[in-house]
Short mmCIF file of C-alpha atoms in Angstrom, two decimals:
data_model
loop_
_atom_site.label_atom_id
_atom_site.label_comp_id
_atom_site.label_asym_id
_atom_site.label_seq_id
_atom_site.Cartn_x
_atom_site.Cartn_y
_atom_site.Cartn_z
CA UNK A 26 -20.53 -6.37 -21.34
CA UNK A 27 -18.77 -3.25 -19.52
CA UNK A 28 -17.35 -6.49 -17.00
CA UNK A 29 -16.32 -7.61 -19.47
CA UNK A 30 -14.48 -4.83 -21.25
CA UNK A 31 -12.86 -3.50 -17.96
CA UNK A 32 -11.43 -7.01 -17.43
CA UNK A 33 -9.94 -7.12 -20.80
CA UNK A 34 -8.73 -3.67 -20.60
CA UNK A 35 -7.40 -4.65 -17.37
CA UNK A 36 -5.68 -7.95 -18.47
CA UNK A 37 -4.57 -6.76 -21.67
CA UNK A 38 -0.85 -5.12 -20.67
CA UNK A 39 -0.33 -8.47 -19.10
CA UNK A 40 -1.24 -10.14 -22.15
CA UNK A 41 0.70 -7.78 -24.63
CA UNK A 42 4.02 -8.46 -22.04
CA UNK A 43 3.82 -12.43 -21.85
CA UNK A 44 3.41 -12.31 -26.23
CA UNK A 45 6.50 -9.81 -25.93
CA UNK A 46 8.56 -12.48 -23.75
CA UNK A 47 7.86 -15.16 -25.90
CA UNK A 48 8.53 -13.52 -29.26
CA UNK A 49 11.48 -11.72 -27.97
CA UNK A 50 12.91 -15.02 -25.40
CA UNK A 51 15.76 -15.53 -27.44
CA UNK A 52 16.80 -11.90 -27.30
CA UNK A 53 16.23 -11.77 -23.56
CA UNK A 54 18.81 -14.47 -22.29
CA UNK A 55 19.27 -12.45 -19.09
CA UNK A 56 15.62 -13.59 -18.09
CA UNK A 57 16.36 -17.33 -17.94
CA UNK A 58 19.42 -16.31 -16.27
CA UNK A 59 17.44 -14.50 -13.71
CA UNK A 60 15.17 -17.65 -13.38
CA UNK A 61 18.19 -19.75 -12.94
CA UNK A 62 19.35 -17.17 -9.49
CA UNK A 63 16.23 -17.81 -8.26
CA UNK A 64 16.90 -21.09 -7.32
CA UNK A 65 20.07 -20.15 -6.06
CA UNK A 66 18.58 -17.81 -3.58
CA UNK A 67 19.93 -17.45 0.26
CA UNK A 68 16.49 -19.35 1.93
CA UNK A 69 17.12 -17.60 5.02
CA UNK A 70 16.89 -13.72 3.00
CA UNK A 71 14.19 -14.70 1.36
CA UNK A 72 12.44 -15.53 4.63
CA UNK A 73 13.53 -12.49 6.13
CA UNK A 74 11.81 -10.80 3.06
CA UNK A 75 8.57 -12.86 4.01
CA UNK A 76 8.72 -12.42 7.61
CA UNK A 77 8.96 -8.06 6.80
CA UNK A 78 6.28 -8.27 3.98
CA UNK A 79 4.16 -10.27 6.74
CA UNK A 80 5.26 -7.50 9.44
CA UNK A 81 4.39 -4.63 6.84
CA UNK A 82 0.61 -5.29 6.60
CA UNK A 83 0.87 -6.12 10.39
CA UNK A 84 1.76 -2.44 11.11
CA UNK A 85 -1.04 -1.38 8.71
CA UNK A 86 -3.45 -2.90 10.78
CA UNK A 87 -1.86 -1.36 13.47
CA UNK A 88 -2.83 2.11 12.29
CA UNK A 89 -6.49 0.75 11.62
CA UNK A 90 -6.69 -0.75 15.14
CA UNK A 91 -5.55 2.55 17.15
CA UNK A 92 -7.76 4.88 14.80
CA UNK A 93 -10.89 2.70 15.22
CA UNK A 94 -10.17 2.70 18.96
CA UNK A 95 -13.58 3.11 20.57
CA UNK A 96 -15.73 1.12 23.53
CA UNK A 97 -18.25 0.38 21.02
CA UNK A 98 -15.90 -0.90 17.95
CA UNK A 99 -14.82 -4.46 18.28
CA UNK A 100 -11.70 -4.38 16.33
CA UNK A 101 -8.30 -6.34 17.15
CA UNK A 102 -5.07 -6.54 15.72
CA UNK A 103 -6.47 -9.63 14.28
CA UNK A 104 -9.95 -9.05 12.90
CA UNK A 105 -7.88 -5.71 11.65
CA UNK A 106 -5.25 -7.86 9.76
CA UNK A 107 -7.39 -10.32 8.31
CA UNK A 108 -9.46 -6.83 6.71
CA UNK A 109 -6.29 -5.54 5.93
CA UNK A 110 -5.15 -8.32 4.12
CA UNK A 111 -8.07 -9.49 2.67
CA UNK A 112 -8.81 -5.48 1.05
CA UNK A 113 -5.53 -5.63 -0.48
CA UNK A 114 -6.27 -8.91 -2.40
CA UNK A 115 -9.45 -6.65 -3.52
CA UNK A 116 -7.23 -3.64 -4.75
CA UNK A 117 -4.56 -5.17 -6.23
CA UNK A 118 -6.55 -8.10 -8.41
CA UNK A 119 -9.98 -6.61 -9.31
CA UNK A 120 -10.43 -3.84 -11.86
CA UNK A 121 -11.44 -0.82 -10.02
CA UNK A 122 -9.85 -2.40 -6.63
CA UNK A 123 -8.94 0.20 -4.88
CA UNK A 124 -12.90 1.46 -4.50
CA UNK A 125 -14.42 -2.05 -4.26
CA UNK A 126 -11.18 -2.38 -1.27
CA UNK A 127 -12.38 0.71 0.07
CA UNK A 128 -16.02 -0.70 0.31
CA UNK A 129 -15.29 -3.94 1.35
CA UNK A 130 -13.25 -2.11 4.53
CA UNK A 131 -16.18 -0.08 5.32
CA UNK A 132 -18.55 -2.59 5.45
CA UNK A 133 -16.46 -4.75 8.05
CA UNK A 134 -16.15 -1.70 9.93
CA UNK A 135 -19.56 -0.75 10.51
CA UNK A 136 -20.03 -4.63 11.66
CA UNK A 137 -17.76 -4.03 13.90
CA UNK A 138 -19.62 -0.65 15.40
CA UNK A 139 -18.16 1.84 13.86
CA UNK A 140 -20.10 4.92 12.87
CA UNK A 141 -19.98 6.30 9.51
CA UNK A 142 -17.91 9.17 11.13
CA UNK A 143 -15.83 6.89 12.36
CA UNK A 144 -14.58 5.51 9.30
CA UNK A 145 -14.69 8.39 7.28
CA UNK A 146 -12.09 9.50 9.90
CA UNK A 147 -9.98 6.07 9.25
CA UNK A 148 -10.03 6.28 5.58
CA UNK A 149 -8.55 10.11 5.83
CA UNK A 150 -6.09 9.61 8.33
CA UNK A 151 -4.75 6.65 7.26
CA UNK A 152 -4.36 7.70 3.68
CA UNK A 153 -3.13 11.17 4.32
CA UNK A 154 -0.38 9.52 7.18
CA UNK A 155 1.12 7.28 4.18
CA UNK A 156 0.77 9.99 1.54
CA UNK A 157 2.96 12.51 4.04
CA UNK A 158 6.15 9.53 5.09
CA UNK A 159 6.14 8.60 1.31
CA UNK A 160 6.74 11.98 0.07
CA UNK A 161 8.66 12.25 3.17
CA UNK A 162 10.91 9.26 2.07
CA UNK A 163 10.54 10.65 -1.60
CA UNK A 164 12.12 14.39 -0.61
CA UNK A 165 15.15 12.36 1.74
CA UNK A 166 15.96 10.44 -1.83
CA UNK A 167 15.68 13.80 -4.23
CA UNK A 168 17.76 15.57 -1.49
CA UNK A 169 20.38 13.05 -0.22
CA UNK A 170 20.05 9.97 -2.74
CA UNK A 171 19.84 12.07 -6.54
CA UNK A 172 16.16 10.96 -7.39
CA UNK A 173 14.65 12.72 -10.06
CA UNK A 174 11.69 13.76 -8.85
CA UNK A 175 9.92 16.92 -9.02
CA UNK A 176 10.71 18.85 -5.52
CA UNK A 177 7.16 20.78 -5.92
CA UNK A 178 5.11 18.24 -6.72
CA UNK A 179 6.54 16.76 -3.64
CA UNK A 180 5.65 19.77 -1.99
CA UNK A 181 2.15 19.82 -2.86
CA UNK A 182 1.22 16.40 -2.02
CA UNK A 183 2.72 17.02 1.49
CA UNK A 184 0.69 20.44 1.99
CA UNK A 185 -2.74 18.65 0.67
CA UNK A 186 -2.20 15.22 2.64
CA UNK A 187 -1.10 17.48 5.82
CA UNK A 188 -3.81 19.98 5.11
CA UNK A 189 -6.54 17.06 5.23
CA UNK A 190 -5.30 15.68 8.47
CA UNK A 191 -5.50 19.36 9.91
CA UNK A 192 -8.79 19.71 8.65
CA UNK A 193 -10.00 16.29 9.93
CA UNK A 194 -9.36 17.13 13.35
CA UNK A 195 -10.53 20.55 13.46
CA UNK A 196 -13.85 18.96 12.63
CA UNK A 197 -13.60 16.38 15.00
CA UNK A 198 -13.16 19.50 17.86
CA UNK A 199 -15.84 21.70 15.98
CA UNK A 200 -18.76 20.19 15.18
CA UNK A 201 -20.88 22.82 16.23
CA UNK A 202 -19.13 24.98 13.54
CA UNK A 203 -19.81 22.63 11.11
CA UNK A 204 -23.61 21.76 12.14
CA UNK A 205 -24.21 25.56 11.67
CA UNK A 206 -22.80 25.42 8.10
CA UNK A 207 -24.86 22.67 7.30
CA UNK A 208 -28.09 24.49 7.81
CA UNK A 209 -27.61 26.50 4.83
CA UNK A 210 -27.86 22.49 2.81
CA UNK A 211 -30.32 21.16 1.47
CA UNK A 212 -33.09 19.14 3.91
CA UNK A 213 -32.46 15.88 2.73
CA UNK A 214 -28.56 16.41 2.46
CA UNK A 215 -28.77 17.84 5.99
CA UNK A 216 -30.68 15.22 7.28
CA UNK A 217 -27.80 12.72 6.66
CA UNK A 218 -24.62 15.15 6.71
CA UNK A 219 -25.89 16.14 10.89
CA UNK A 220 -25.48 12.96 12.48
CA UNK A 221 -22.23 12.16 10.62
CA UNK A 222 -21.06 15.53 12.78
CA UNK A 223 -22.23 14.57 15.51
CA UNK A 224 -20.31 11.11 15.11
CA UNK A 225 -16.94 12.90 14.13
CA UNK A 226 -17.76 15.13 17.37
CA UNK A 227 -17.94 11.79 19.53
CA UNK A 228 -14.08 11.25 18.03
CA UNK A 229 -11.41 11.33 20.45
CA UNK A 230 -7.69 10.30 20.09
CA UNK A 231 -5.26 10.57 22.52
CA UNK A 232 -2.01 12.55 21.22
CA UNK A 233 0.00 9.21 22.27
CA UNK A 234 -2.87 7.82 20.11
CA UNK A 235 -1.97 9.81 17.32
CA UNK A 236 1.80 9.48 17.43
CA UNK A 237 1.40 5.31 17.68
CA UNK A 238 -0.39 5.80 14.85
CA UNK A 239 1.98 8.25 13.06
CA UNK A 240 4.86 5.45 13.95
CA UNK A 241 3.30 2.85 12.48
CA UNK A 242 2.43 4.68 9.24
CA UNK A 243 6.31 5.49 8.73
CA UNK A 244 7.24 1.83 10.07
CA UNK A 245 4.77 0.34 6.96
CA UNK A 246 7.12 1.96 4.33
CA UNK A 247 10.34 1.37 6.33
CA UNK A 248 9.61 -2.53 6.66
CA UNK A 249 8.75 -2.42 3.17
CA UNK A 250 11.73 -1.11 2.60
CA UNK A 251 13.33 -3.43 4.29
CA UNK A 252 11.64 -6.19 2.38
CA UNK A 253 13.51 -5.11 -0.63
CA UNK A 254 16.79 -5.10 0.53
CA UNK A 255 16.76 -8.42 1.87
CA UNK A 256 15.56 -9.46 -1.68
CA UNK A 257 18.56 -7.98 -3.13
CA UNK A 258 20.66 -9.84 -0.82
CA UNK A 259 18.89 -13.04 -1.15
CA UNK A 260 19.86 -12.51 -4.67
CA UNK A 261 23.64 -11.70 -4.07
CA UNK A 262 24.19 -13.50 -0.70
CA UNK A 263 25.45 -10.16 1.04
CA UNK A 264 23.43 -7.70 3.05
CA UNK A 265 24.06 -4.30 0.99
CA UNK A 266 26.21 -1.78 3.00
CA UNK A 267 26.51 2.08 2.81
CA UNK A 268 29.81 1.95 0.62
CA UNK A 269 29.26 0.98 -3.02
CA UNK A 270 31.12 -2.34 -4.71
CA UNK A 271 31.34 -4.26 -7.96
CA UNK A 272 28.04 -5.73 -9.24
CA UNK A 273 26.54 -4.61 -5.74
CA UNK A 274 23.92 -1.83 -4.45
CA UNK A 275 23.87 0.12 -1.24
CA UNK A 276 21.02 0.50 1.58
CA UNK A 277 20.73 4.17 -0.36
CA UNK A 278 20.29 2.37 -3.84
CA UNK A 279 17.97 0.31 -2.07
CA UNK A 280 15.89 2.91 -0.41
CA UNK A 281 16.03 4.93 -4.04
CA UNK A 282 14.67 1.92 -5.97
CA UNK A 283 11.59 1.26 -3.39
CA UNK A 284 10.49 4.92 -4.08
CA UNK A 285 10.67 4.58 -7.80
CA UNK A 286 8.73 1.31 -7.55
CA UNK A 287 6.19 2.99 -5.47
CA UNK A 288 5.70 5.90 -7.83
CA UNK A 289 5.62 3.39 -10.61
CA UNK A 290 2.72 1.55 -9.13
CA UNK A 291 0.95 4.03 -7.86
CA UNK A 292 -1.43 4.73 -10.79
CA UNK A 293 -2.11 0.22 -11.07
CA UNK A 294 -2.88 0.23 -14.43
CA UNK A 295 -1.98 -3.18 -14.32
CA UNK A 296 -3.30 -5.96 -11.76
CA UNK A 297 -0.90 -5.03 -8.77
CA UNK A 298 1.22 -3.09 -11.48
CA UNK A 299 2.61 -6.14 -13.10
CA UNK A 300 4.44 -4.80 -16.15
CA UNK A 301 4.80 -1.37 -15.20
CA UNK A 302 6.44 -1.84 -11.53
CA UNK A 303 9.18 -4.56 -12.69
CA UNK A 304 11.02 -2.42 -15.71
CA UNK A 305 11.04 0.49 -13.11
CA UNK A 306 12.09 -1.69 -10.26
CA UNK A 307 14.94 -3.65 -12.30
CA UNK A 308 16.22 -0.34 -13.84
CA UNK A 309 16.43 1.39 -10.75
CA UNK A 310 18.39 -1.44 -9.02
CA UNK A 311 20.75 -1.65 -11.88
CA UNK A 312 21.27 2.32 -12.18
CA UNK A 313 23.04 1.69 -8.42
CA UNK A 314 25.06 -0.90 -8.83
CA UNK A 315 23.57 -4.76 -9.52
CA UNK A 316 24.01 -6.43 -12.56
CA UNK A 317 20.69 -6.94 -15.18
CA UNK A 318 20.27 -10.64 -13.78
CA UNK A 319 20.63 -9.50 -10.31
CA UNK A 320 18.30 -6.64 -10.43
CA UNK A 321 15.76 -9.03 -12.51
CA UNK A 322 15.83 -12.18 -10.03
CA UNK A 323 15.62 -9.59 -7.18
CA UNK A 324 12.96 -7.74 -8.47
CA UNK A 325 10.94 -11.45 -9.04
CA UNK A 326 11.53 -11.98 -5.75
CA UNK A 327 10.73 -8.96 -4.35
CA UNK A 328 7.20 -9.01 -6.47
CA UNK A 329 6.60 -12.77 -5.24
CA UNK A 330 6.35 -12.00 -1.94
CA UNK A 331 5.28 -8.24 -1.48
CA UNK A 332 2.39 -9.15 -4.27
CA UNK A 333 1.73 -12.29 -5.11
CA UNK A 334 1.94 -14.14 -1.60
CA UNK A 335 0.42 -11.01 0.21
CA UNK A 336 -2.38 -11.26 -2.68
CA UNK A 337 -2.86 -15.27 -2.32
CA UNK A 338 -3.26 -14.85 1.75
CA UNK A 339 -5.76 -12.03 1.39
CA UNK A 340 -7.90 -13.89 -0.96
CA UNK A 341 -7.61 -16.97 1.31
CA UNK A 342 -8.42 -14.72 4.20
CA UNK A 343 -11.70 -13.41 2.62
CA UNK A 344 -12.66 -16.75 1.33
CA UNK A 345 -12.54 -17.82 4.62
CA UNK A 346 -14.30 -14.77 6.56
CA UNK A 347 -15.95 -12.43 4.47
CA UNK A 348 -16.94 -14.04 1.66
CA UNK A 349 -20.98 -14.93 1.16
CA UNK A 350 -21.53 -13.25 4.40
CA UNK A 351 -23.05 -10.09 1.82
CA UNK A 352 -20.23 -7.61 2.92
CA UNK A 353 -19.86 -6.48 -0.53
CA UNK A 354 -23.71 -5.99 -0.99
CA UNK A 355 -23.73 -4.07 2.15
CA UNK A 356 -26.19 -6.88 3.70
CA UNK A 357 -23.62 -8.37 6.02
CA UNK A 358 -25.52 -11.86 7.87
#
């Protein structure tokens, strides 16, 4: 039964928008004529859009492959795309994805080798890296671009995501600290808190490590970026410049509108935010410069193939290598 309710709870914005459509179609012409650009598309855009949704998961698993890096982990860049991809599918289709993604990723990991340190470490890093270039990219559009966003809220996610990073590796270089405080725990919560020091103590990353890693962070939101705006000129037929025209957006206006889709989506109230990212998305890309149609078809696009073809190859993916191998039970065969 509580399935059951968090499925409908989860399905039920979807629901309430597709009843909205079809009451309101007649008032909403600019939705068939967004249909109708779709098939008018530039192919070529929208495979560059593929090809840089494609190379924004790639550089993902980049950051997963150079923070795992250890002798006794036997991760790739293409065991580490295939979890990449196939975790996604979890968190963006699945109520309460993100956690069940989260487990799923940990569970390949430590078939891989790693120790419980170990990807404890990944998890942190990882998140607090894209939580620091997107409120990086966030202050850059508040500053230079005119988003609305609150500067110290900004501020504060960039001093906690930066704080946990500095905290990480001062563990990772003081275990013996960190052993001593955990005398004063309880024994059984000592007894499994020690050797996950000991395993953060056996961490080492290079500072070239760290800075790949760092590069491939920023490059995640950059191509994804990048996806967008050759969305928008699949849509038009023209690459959007720095200079503003008629019925046209610019690579700022672009950049602005990824960040308030991101924000937007970032709570996934929805199955990969459907219904909350598109309004946010469209509005953002009409407020510099497209037309409604334009900003609808390109948001479509844009949600085909950052969501639902990313979503449809990492469901494939863990059909085909995770599935009934008891990953999610934590009984991997």
């Amino acid at each position: 039964m509580t399935d059951l309710r968090s499925w409908a709870r989860w399905l039920a914005p979807i629901a309430v928008l597709i009843i909205v459509a079809l009451v309101f179609r007649d008032q909403l012409p600019f939705l068939g004529q967004a249909f109708a650009a779709l098939g008018q598309a530039s192919p070529k855009y929208v495979a560059a859009a593929i090809f840089f949704s494609v190379l924004a998961i790639v550089s993902m698993a980049a950051v997963m492959r150079i923070l795992l890096a250890s002798k006794d982990v036997n991760a790739n860049m293409g065991n580490c795309t295939a979890v990449t991809l196939a975790s996604n599918a979890w968190s963006t289709t699945i109520p309460g994805g993100p956690a069940l993604s989260a487990w799923l990723t940990y569970r390949i990991h430590r078939s891989w080798g790693a120790s419980a340190g170990l990807c404890g470490w990944f998890f942190v890093i990882s998140g607090a890296l894209s939580t620091v270039w997107m409120v990086v990219i966030g202050i850059v559009a508040a500053i230079f671009l005119g988003a609305n966003l609150s500067m110290w809220a900004l501020a504060g996610s960039l001093a906690v995501a930066t704080a946990a990073i500095a905290g990480l590796f001062w563990a990772v270089y003081n275990p013996n600290v960190l052993a001593r405080w955990a005398r004063y725990l309880p024994t059984r919560v000592r007894e499994r808190v020690l050797p996950v020091i000991t395993q953060l103590g056996d961490i080492r990353v290079s500072p070239r490590g760290f800075i790949a890693a760092t590069v491939f962070s920023l490059l995640n939101q950059l191509i994804d970026v990048a996806t967008l705006y050759f969305c928008v000129a699949a849509v038009t037929g023209s690459l959007p410049g720095f200079h503003p025209s008629l019925d046209a957006t610019t690579i700022q206006g672009v950049t602005l509108a990824f960040i308030m889709t991101k924000l937007a989506g970032a709570a996934q109230i929805t199955p990969g935010g459907i219904g909350t990212v598109e309004p946010v998305a469209t509005a953002s890309l009409v407020a510099t410069g497209l037309t409604l149609v334009d900003a609808t078809a390109t948001t479509l696009i844009y949600r085909i193939v950052s969501f639902a073809l990313i979503t449809v190859i990492g469901w494939v993916i863990y059909l085909i290598a995770y599935a009934g191998k008891g990953f999610m039970l934590g009984r991997q065969q």
